[in-house]
GROMACS .gro file of C-alpha atoms in nm:
model
  379
    1MET     CA    1  -1.838   0.296   1.520
    2GLY     CA    2  -1.715   0.259   1.878
    3SER     CA    3  -1.963  -0.015   1.971
    4ARG     CA    4  -1.890  -0.382   1.934
    5PHE     CA    5  -2.131  -0.585   1.727
    6LEU     CA    6  -2.166  -0.943   1.625
    7LEU     CA    7  -2.355  -1.107   1.341
    8ARG     CA    8  -2.506  -1.451   1.379
    9GLU     CA    9  -2.620  -1.679   1.103
   10PRO     CA   10  -2.993  -1.690   1.035
   11LYS     CA   11  -3.214  -1.961   1.173
   12MET     CA   12  -3.384  -2.131   0.881
   13ASN     CA   13  -3.611  -2.429   0.864
   14THR     CA   14  -3.553  -2.460   0.490
   15PRO     CA   15  -3.241  -2.659   0.395
   16VAL     CA   16  -2.969  -2.433   0.264
   17VAL     CA   17  -2.815  -2.506  -0.074
   18PRO     CA   18  -2.452  -2.610  -0.006
   19ASN     CA   19  -2.285  -2.332  -0.205
   20ILE     CA   20  -2.492  -2.054  -0.049
   21LYS     CA   21  -2.394  -1.942   0.296
   22GLN     CA   22  -2.441  -1.627   0.501
   23THR     CA   23  -2.117  -1.444   0.573
   24LYS     CA   24  -2.053  -1.377   0.941
   25THR     CA   25  -1.887  -1.061   1.067
   26ASP     CA   26  -1.815  -1.172   1.422
   27GLY     CA   27  -1.473  -1.292   1.308
   28ILE     CA   28  -1.381  -0.965   1.140
   29VAL     CA   29  -1.244  -0.635   1.268
   30CYS     CA   30  -1.268  -0.334   1.036
   31VAL     CA   31  -0.966  -0.107   1.002
   32ALA     CA   32  -0.983   0.239   0.850
   33LEU     CA   33  -0.670   0.444   0.793
   34ASP     CA   34  -0.678   0.813   0.880
   35ILE     CA   35  -0.359   0.954   0.725
   36HIS     CA   36  -0.302   1.316   0.625
   37LEU     CA   37  -0.011   1.444   0.418
   38TRP     CA   38   0.122   1.787   0.326
   39SER     CA   39   0.186   1.839  -0.043
   40GLY     CA   40   0.467   2.093   0.002
   41ARG     CA   41   0.324   2.292  -0.288
   42LYS     CA   42   0.139   2.616  -0.341
   43ARG     CA   43  -0.044   2.764  -0.633
   44LEU     CA   44   0.181   2.936  -0.888
   45ARG     CA   45   0.043   3.272  -0.992
   46LYS     CA   46   0.111   3.467  -1.309
   47GLU     CA   47   0.216   3.780  -1.118
   48ALA     CA   48   0.502   3.588  -0.954
   49LEU     CA   49   0.657   3.515  -1.295
   50LEU     CA   50   0.626   3.856  -1.460
   51SER     CA   51   0.928   4.017  -1.289
   52LYS     CA   52   1.169   3.786  -1.470
   53ASN     CA   53   0.951   3.693  -1.765
   54PRO     CA   54   0.759   3.998  -1.897
   55MET     CA   55   0.657   3.803  -2.206
   56LEU     CA   56   0.423   3.598  -1.987
   57ALA     CA   57   0.191   3.898  -1.963
   58ASP     CA   58  -0.007   3.757  -2.256
   59LEU     CA   59  -0.088   3.426  -2.087
   60PRO     CA   60  -0.455   3.324  -2.100
   61PRO     CA   61  -0.674   3.433  -1.809
   62GLU     CA   62  -0.709   3.209  -1.500
   63SER     CA   63  -1.071   3.142  -1.597
   64LEU     CA   64  -0.930   2.951  -1.894
   65ALA     CA   65  -0.600   2.809  -1.771
   66THR     CA   66  -0.385   2.796  -1.460
   67LEU     CA   67  -0.010   2.767  -1.416
   68GLY     CA   68  -0.024   2.476  -1.177
   69SER     CA   69   0.183   2.471  -0.856
   70ILE     CA   70   0.533   2.528  -0.727
   71LYS     CA   71   0.724   2.310  -0.484
   72ILE     CA   72   0.804   2.520  -0.178
   73ALA     CA   73   0.965   2.228   0.007
   74ASP     CA   74   1.210   1.960  -0.096
   75PRO     CA   75   1.011   1.658  -0.222
   76ASP     CA   76   1.276   1.430  -0.069
   77ASP     CA   77   1.177   1.558   0.276
   78LEU     CA   78   0.813   1.465   0.215
   79ALA     CA   79   0.856   1.139   0.020
   80PRO     CA   80   0.890   0.923   0.335
   81PHE     CA   81   0.541   1.019   0.449
   82LEU     CA   82   0.389   0.886   0.127
   83LYS     CA   83   0.607   0.577   0.163
   84PHE     CA   84   0.467   0.517   0.514
   85LYS     CA   85   0.110   0.553   0.383
   86ARG     CA   86   0.173   0.302   0.105
   87GLU     CA   87   0.332   0.065   0.358
   88ALA     CA   88   0.017   0.084   0.571
   89ASP     CA   89  -0.206   0.026   0.267
   90LYS     CA   90   0.002  -0.277   0.172
   91LEU     CA   91  -0.014  -0.420   0.525
   92LEU     CA   92  -0.394  -0.404   0.520
   93LYS     CA   93  -0.418  -0.543   0.166
   94LEU     CA   94  -0.200  -0.842   0.252
   95ASN     CA   95  -0.403  -0.929   0.560
   96GLY     CA   96  -0.756  -0.815   0.485
   97LEU     CA   97  -1.030  -0.755   0.232
   98PRO     CA   98  -1.228  -0.443   0.132
   99LEU     CA   99  -1.537  -0.420   0.353
  100LEU     CA  100  -1.792  -0.139   0.363
  101GLY     CA  101  -1.538   0.132   0.290
  102THR     CA  102  -1.281  -0.011   0.532
  103VAL     CA  103  -1.056  -0.318   0.532
  104GLY     CA  104  -1.189  -0.626   0.709
  105ILE     CA  105  -0.920  -0.808   0.905
  106PRO     CA  106  -0.976  -1.159   1.047
  107GLU     CA  107  -0.942  -1.172   1.424
  108SER     CA  108  -0.641  -1.400   1.394
  109LYS     CA  109  -0.452  -1.118   1.216
  110VAL     CA  110  -0.565  -0.821   1.423
  111GLU     CA  111  -0.273  -0.822   1.667
  112LYS     CA  112  -0.022  -0.850   1.383
  113VAL     CA  113  -0.185  -0.569   1.186
  114PHE     CA  114  -0.220  -0.348   1.494
  115LYS     CA  115   0.147  -0.384   1.582
  116GLY     CA  116   0.246  -0.323   1.221
  117LEU     CA  117   0.041  -0.005   1.198
  118MET     CA  118   0.175   0.119   1.532
  119ASP     CA  119   0.530   0.064   1.405
  120ILE     CA  120   0.458   0.261   1.087
  121LYS     CA  121   0.291   0.535   1.293
  122GLN     CA  122   0.597   0.565   1.516
  123ARG     CA  123   0.828   0.607   1.217
  124PHE     CA  124   0.584   0.853   1.058
  125ASP     CA  125   0.569   1.061   1.376
  126ASP     CA  126   0.948   1.051   1.422
  127HIS     CA  127   1.002   1.181   1.070
  128ALA     CA  128   0.737   1.450   1.121
  129GLN     CA  129   0.911   1.561   1.440
  130ARG     CA  130   1.246   1.588   1.261
  131LEU     CA  131   1.088   1.789   0.982
  132TYR     CA  132   0.928   2.020   1.237
  133ARG     CA  133   1.258   2.071   1.415
  134ASP     CA  134   1.461   2.139   1.100
  135PHE     CA  135   1.185   2.299   0.892
  136ASP     CA  136   1.331   2.648   0.850
  137VAL     CA  137   1.675   2.511   0.767
  138ARG     CA  138   1.537   2.265   0.513
  139ILE     CA  139   1.332   2.536   0.340
  140THR     CA  140   1.636   2.764   0.321
  141GLU     CA  141   1.847   2.486   0.173
  142TRP     CA  142   1.574   2.412  -0.081
  143ARG     CA  143   1.551   2.777  -0.180
  144GLU     CA  144   1.929   2.809  -0.218
  145ARG     CA  145   1.985   2.498  -0.428
  146ASP     CA  146   2.174   2.571  -0.749
  147ASP     CA  147   1.879   2.487  -0.972
  148ASN     CA  148   1.636   2.687  -0.757
  149VAL     CA  149   1.836   2.998  -0.670
  150ASN     CA  150   1.722   3.197  -0.976
  151TRP     CA  151   1.362   3.130  -0.875
  152ALA     CA  152   1.401   3.185  -0.503
  153HIS     CA  153   1.147   3.471  -0.515
  154LEU     CA  154   0.880   3.212  -0.601
  155ILE     CA  155   0.954   3.011  -0.287
  156ASN     CA  156   0.784   3.246  -0.047
  157ASP     CA  157   0.479   3.268   0.179
  158ILE     CA  158   0.604   2.952   0.348
  159PRO     CA  159   0.367   2.816   0.616
  160THR     CA  160   0.491   2.788   0.972
  161PRO     CA  161   0.639   2.462   1.106
  162GLU     CA  162   0.335   2.436   1.334
  163TYR     CA  163   0.100   2.453   1.037
  164VAL     CA  164   0.287   2.182   0.852
  165ALA     CA  165   0.304   1.963   1.163
  166GLY     CA  166  -0.073   1.998   1.193
  167ARG     CA  167  -0.118   1.879   0.836
  168LEU     CA  168   0.089   1.564   0.885
  169SER     CA  169  -0.077   1.287   1.084
  170PHE     CA  170  -0.097   0.908   1.087
  171GLY     CA  171  -0.393   0.741   1.253
  172PHE     CA  172  -0.628   0.446   1.214
  173HIS     CA  173  -0.955   0.324   1.359
  174LEU     CA  174  -1.065  -0.027   1.451
  175CYS     CA  175  -1.426  -0.136   1.495
  176ARG     CA  176  -1.677  -0.411   1.443
  177VAL     CA  177  -1.986  -0.381   1.227
  178SER     CA  178  -2.343  -0.497   1.262
  179ALA     CA  179  -2.674  -0.457   1.089
  180PRO     CA  180  -2.798  -0.098   1.058
  181SER     CA  181  -3.151  -0.169   1.182
  182THR     CA  182  -3.300  -0.337   1.487
  183ASP     CA  183  -3.568  -0.470   1.252
  184GLU     CA  184  -3.423  -0.802   1.144
  185PHE     CA  185  -3.619  -0.810   0.818
  186SER     CA  186  -3.581  -0.447   0.714
  187ASP     CA  187  -3.463  -0.354   0.366
  188ALA     CA  188  -3.154  -0.195   0.518
  189ASN     CA  189  -3.063  -0.523   0.684
  190LYS     CA  190  -3.122  -0.713   0.363
  191MET     CA  191  -2.878  -0.483   0.182
  192PHE     CA  192  -2.626  -0.524   0.463
  193GLY     CA  193  -2.658  -0.903   0.445
  194LYS     CA  194  -2.591  -0.904   0.071
  195GLN     CA  195  -2.294  -0.670   0.112
  196MET     CA  196  -2.145  -0.899   0.374
  197THR     CA  197  -2.201  -1.202   0.151
  198GLY     CA  198  -2.003  -1.018  -0.116
  199LEU     CA  199  -1.697  -1.038   0.108
  200LYS     CA  200  -1.638  -1.387  -0.024
  201GLY     CA  201  -1.634  -1.241  -0.374
  202GLU     CA  202  -1.365  -0.998  -0.261
  203LEU     CA  203  -1.161  -1.292  -0.129
  204PHE     CA  204  -1.183  -1.475  -0.461
  205ALA     CA  205  -1.103  -1.152  -0.647
  206ASP     CA  206  -0.795  -1.103  -0.432
  207ALA     CA  207  -0.684  -1.460  -0.498
  208ALA     CA  208  -0.739  -1.416  -0.872
  209GLU     CA  209  -0.531  -1.098  -0.871
  210GLU     CA  210  -0.244  -1.272  -0.692
  211ALA     CA  211  -0.269  -1.569  -0.931
  212ARG     CA  212  -0.249  -1.337  -1.230
  213THR     CA  213   0.053  -1.165  -1.075
  214LEU     CA  214   0.218  -1.505  -1.041
  215MET     CA  215   0.147  -1.595  -1.404
  216GLU     CA  216   0.227  -1.261  -1.563
  217LYS     CA  217   0.525  -1.156  -1.355
  218TYR     CA  218   0.698  -1.482  -1.263
  219LEU     CA  219   0.572  -1.768  -1.481
  220THR     CA  220   0.612  -1.576  -1.807
  221GLY     CA  221   0.870  -1.340  -1.954
  222LYS     CA  222   0.970  -1.176  -2.279
  223ASP     CA  223   1.215  -1.351  -2.506
  224ALA     CA  224   1.482  -1.183  -2.720
  225HIS     CA  225   1.212  -1.082  -2.971
  226GLY     CA  226   0.985  -0.925  -2.710
  227VAL     CA  227   0.733  -1.211  -2.724
  228VAL     CA  228   0.583  -1.315  -2.392
  229ARG     CA  229   0.644  -1.685  -2.334
  230LYS     CA  230   0.622  -1.932  -2.050
  231ARG     CA  231   0.939  -1.965  -1.846
  232GLU     CA  232   1.113  -2.302  -1.837
  233LYS     CA  233   1.192  -2.268  -1.468
  234ILE     CA  234   1.136  -2.045  -1.167
  235THR     CA  235   1.277  -2.030  -0.813
  236PRO     CA  236   1.109  -2.077  -0.473
  237LYS     CA  237   1.144  -1.702  -0.415
  238THR     CA  238   0.888  -1.637  -0.690
  239LEU     CA  239   0.612  -1.824  -0.507
  240GLY     CA  240   0.520  -1.525  -0.288
  241PRO     CA  241   0.179  -1.465  -0.451
  242LEU     CA  242   0.082  -1.832  -0.412
  243LYS     CA  243   0.185  -1.834  -0.047
  244ARG     CA  244  -0.013  -1.515   0.017
  245ILE     CA  245  -0.321  -1.674  -0.140
  246GLY     CA  246  -0.293  -1.977   0.085
  247GLU     CA  247  -0.243  -1.765   0.396
  248LYS     CA  248  -0.543  -1.545   0.320
  249PHE     CA  249  -0.766  -1.845   0.249
  250LYS     CA  250  -0.672  -1.982   0.590
  251SER     CA  251  -0.738  -1.650   0.761
  252PHE     CA  252  -1.083  -1.614   0.606
  253SER     CA  253  -1.183  -1.980   0.614
  254PHE     CA  254  -1.476  -1.892   0.844
  255LEU     CA  255  -1.645  -1.699   0.562
  256ASP     CA  256  -1.766  -1.999   0.369
  257HIS     CA  257  -1.722  -2.375   0.355
  258THR     CA  258  -1.556  -2.352   0.012
  259VAL     CA  259  -1.263  -2.139   0.133
  260GLU     CA  260  -1.072  -2.386   0.351
  261PRO     CA  261  -1.059  -2.655   0.077
  262LEU     CA  262  -0.878  -2.407  -0.149
  263ALA     CA  263  -0.628  -2.336   0.127
  264LYS     CA  264  -0.567  -2.712   0.147
  265ILE     CA  265  -0.504  -2.732  -0.229
  266VAL     CA  266  -0.251  -2.450  -0.212
  267ASP     CA  267  -0.076  -2.613   0.085
  268HIS     CA  268  -0.070  -2.944  -0.101
  269VAL     CA  269   0.090  -2.789  -0.410
  270LEU     CA  270   0.349  -2.604  -0.203
  271SER     CA  271   0.437  -2.928  -0.025
  272LEU     CA  272   0.515  -3.088  -0.363
  273LEU     CA  273   0.765  -2.821  -0.466
  274PRO     CA  274   1.137  -2.816  -0.388
  275THR     CA  275   1.243  -2.556  -0.132
  276GLU     CA  276   1.581  -2.503  -0.299
  277GLY     CA  277   1.704  -2.494  -0.656
  278PRO     CA  278   1.499  -2.447  -0.971
  279ILE     CA  279   1.132  -2.534  -1.001
  280ASP     CA  280   1.085  -2.687  -1.344
  281GLY     CA  281   0.930  -2.981  -1.526
  282VAL     CA  282   0.637  -3.140  -1.344
  283HIS     CA  283   0.681  -2.906  -1.049
  284LEU     CA  284   0.640  -2.605  -1.275
  285LEU     CA  285   0.331  -2.769  -1.421
  286HIS     CA  286   0.190  -2.794  -1.068
  287VAL     CA  287   0.239  -2.422  -1.016
  288TRP     CA  288   0.079  -2.337  -1.348
  289THR     CA  289  -0.218  -2.561  -1.273
  290VAL     CA  290  -0.301  -2.409  -0.937
  291ALA     CA  291  -0.240  -2.053  -1.065
  292GLN     CA  292  -0.474  -2.100  -1.359
  293MET     CA  293  -0.736  -2.256  -1.132
  294LEU     CA  294  -0.723  -1.968  -0.882
  295SER     CA  295  -0.732  -1.701  -1.154
  296ASN     CA  296  -1.089  -1.803  -1.240
  297PRO     CA  297  -1.345  -1.795  -0.953
  298THR     CA  298  -1.570  -2.052  -1.120
  299THR     CA  299  -1.284  -2.298  -1.160
  300ALA     CA  300  -1.176  -2.229  -0.803
  301MET     CA  301  -1.525  -2.307  -0.675
  302GLU     CA  302  -1.527  -2.634  -0.870
  303ALA     CA  303  -1.191  -2.728  -0.722
  304ALA     CA  304  -1.322  -2.658  -0.373
  305ARG     CA  305  -1.619  -2.884  -0.437
  306MET     CA  306  -1.387  -3.161  -0.553
  307VAL     CA  307  -1.202  -3.140  -0.222
  308MET     CA  308  -1.529  -3.160  -0.032
  309ASP     CA  309  -1.657  -3.448  -0.246
  310THR     CA  310  -1.339  -3.654  -0.225
  311GLY     CA  311  -1.227  -3.542   0.120
  312SER     CA  312  -0.877  -3.502  -0.019
  313ALA     CA  313  -0.690  -3.203  -0.157
  314ASN     CA  314  -0.447  -3.448  -0.317
  315ALA     CA  315  -0.722  -3.624  -0.512
  316ALA     CA  316  -0.879  -3.295  -0.617
  317PHE     CA  317  -0.548  -3.162  -0.745
  318GLU     CA  318  -0.480  -3.484  -0.935
  319SER     CA  319  -0.814  -3.431  -1.110
  320LEU     CA  320  -0.712  -3.077  -1.199
  321LEU     CA  321  -0.388  -3.205  -1.348
  322LEU     CA  322  -0.585  -3.424  -1.590
  323THR     CA  323  -0.726  -3.111  -1.752
  324VAL     CA  324  -0.388  -2.954  -1.839
  325PRO     CA  325  -0.105  -3.060  -2.074
  326ASP     CA  326   0.156  -3.307  -1.951
  327SER     CA  327   0.435  -3.057  -2.006
  328VAL     CA  328   0.446  -2.683  -1.991
  329SER     CA  329   0.699  -2.653  -2.270
  330ASP     CA  330   0.542  -2.906  -2.507
  331HIS     CA  331   0.241  -2.690  -2.581
  332VAL     CA  332   0.156  -2.332  -2.665
  333ASP     CA  333   0.444  -2.109  -2.559
  334VAL     CA  334   0.292  -1.769  -2.620
  335VAL     CA  335   0.079  -1.672  -2.323
  336ALA     CA  336  -0.239  -1.472  -2.369
  337VAL     CA  337  -0.406  -1.420  -2.034
  338GLU     CA  338  -0.765  -1.307  -2.057
  339PRO     CA  339  -0.792  -0.957  -1.909
  340THR     CA  340  -0.997  -0.912  -1.597
  341THR     CA  341  -1.021  -0.684  -1.298
  342PRO     CA  342  -1.081  -0.746  -0.929
  343GLU     CA  343  -1.429  -0.600  -0.974
  344ILE     CA  344  -1.513  -0.847  -1.251
  345VAL     CA  345  -1.377  -1.139  -1.053
  346ALA     CA  346  -1.561  -1.027  -0.740
  347ALA     CA  347  -1.888  -0.996  -0.930
  348SER     CA  348  -1.838  -1.342  -1.077
  349ALA     CA  349  -1.764  -1.494  -0.738
  350VAL     CA  350  -2.066  -1.328  -0.579
  351ALA     CA  351  -2.282  -1.457  -0.862
  352GLU     CA  352  -2.141  -1.803  -0.796
  353ILE     CA  353  -2.232  -1.775  -0.429
  354GLN     CA  354  -2.588  -1.674  -0.507
  355THR     CA  355  -2.643  -1.941  -0.774
  356ALA     CA  356  -2.745  -2.287  -0.662
  357GLU     CA  357  -2.681  -2.607  -0.857
  358PRO     CA  358  -2.989  -2.736  -1.049
  359GLN     CA  359  -3.000  -3.061  -0.852
  360ALA     CA  360  -2.981  -2.878  -0.523
  361LEU     CA  361  -3.255  -2.640  -0.629
  362GLU     CA  362  -3.492  -2.934  -0.667
  363ASN     CA  363  -3.461  -2.996  -0.295
  364ALA     CA  364  -3.435  -2.640  -0.169
  365VAL     CA  365  -3.542  -2.313  -0.326
  366ILE     CA  366  -3.421  -2.007  -0.141
  367ALA     CA  367  -3.560  -1.671  -0.245
  368ALA     CA  368  -3.344  -1.361  -0.246
  369ASP     CA  369  -3.558  -1.215   0.032
  370ASP     CA  370  -3.453  -1.506   0.257
  371PHE     CA  371  -3.102  -1.363   0.255
  372THR     CA  372  -3.159  -1.203   0.597
  373PRO     CA  373  -2.914  -1.274   0.882
  374GLU     CA  374  -3.010  -1.246   1.245
  375PHE     CA  375  -2.818  -0.960   1.401
  376VAL     CA  376  -2.728  -0.924   1.765
  377GLY     CA  377  -2.546  -0.620   1.902
  378ILE     CA  378  -2.316  -0.633   2.203
  379PHE     CA  379  -2.248  -0.295   2.362
   0.00000   0.00000   0.00000
């Protein structure tokens, strides 16, 4: 994991179908979080309850049922550690994509992500140090709380502050990846190549998830009768998911030639919207149009091709507008969004990548076994 590797595109004499492209990893740095938390709990045993509750003697045996656990530390003292972990997860999700059990971050975002993780680590470590310093006092206060005092005998066998400090840690690892075998055409390398190609599917899945968030959380809402309907207006503050989509498309534009055109469409739509006041009428229609397009990977791919064919994001978006109603409020109000998951969207996008257009296939037929990048390692 400590070596640096690069992946180059394969050299092929056969023309490549336009919507099939090898994904390169030389623009990606993998980040893996290594965070450990202490639960602040211990197993609750039957014997510990019998002194105050003799009737519990007839509880089922442990082979059949257990009593669960007891909190031996104040959950409020430990909650910040989980908050820091979630903050780190969110930072990686906003800037990267799942990749081989890690999160792939584009090189352009590495410095930002690194600084962000180091900031979270510092706050994590500071809180851990305070807990270590005040541990005995905090445990005593927890044991003597009004609602705990009658059960203080259960809050025992407390681990040492050193033990707890050893259980709390915040770390992360950065590395580059390369093919697993020096044999360019090995089966292992073929699998690796296909997994890397699937990164584009993850990008489209991420965009679809953000688009659905935009539609379900901001573009719709429940009326007085609890029916979900389209909103008549939104505000610029609700465009966060759309802005995140555009930013991520820009960051990962090196993955495939269809990615940058989608970033251009998003930028074009955002440029049409007012920066202050309500977004309604035709502007709201623009938001709905791009959100619906991005929520479906097949439609997104078609939109990207329109940009490439026309050379204009403006023209492509105008074509998209022709396929939707003239007014958001003049048509069906009740919204029924087809359920999907990131996995389904990712699978659909990968299938799209690996499926050539009929006309293109007449000129170039690429077998699955040709999906073999040339790998070069730099140590």
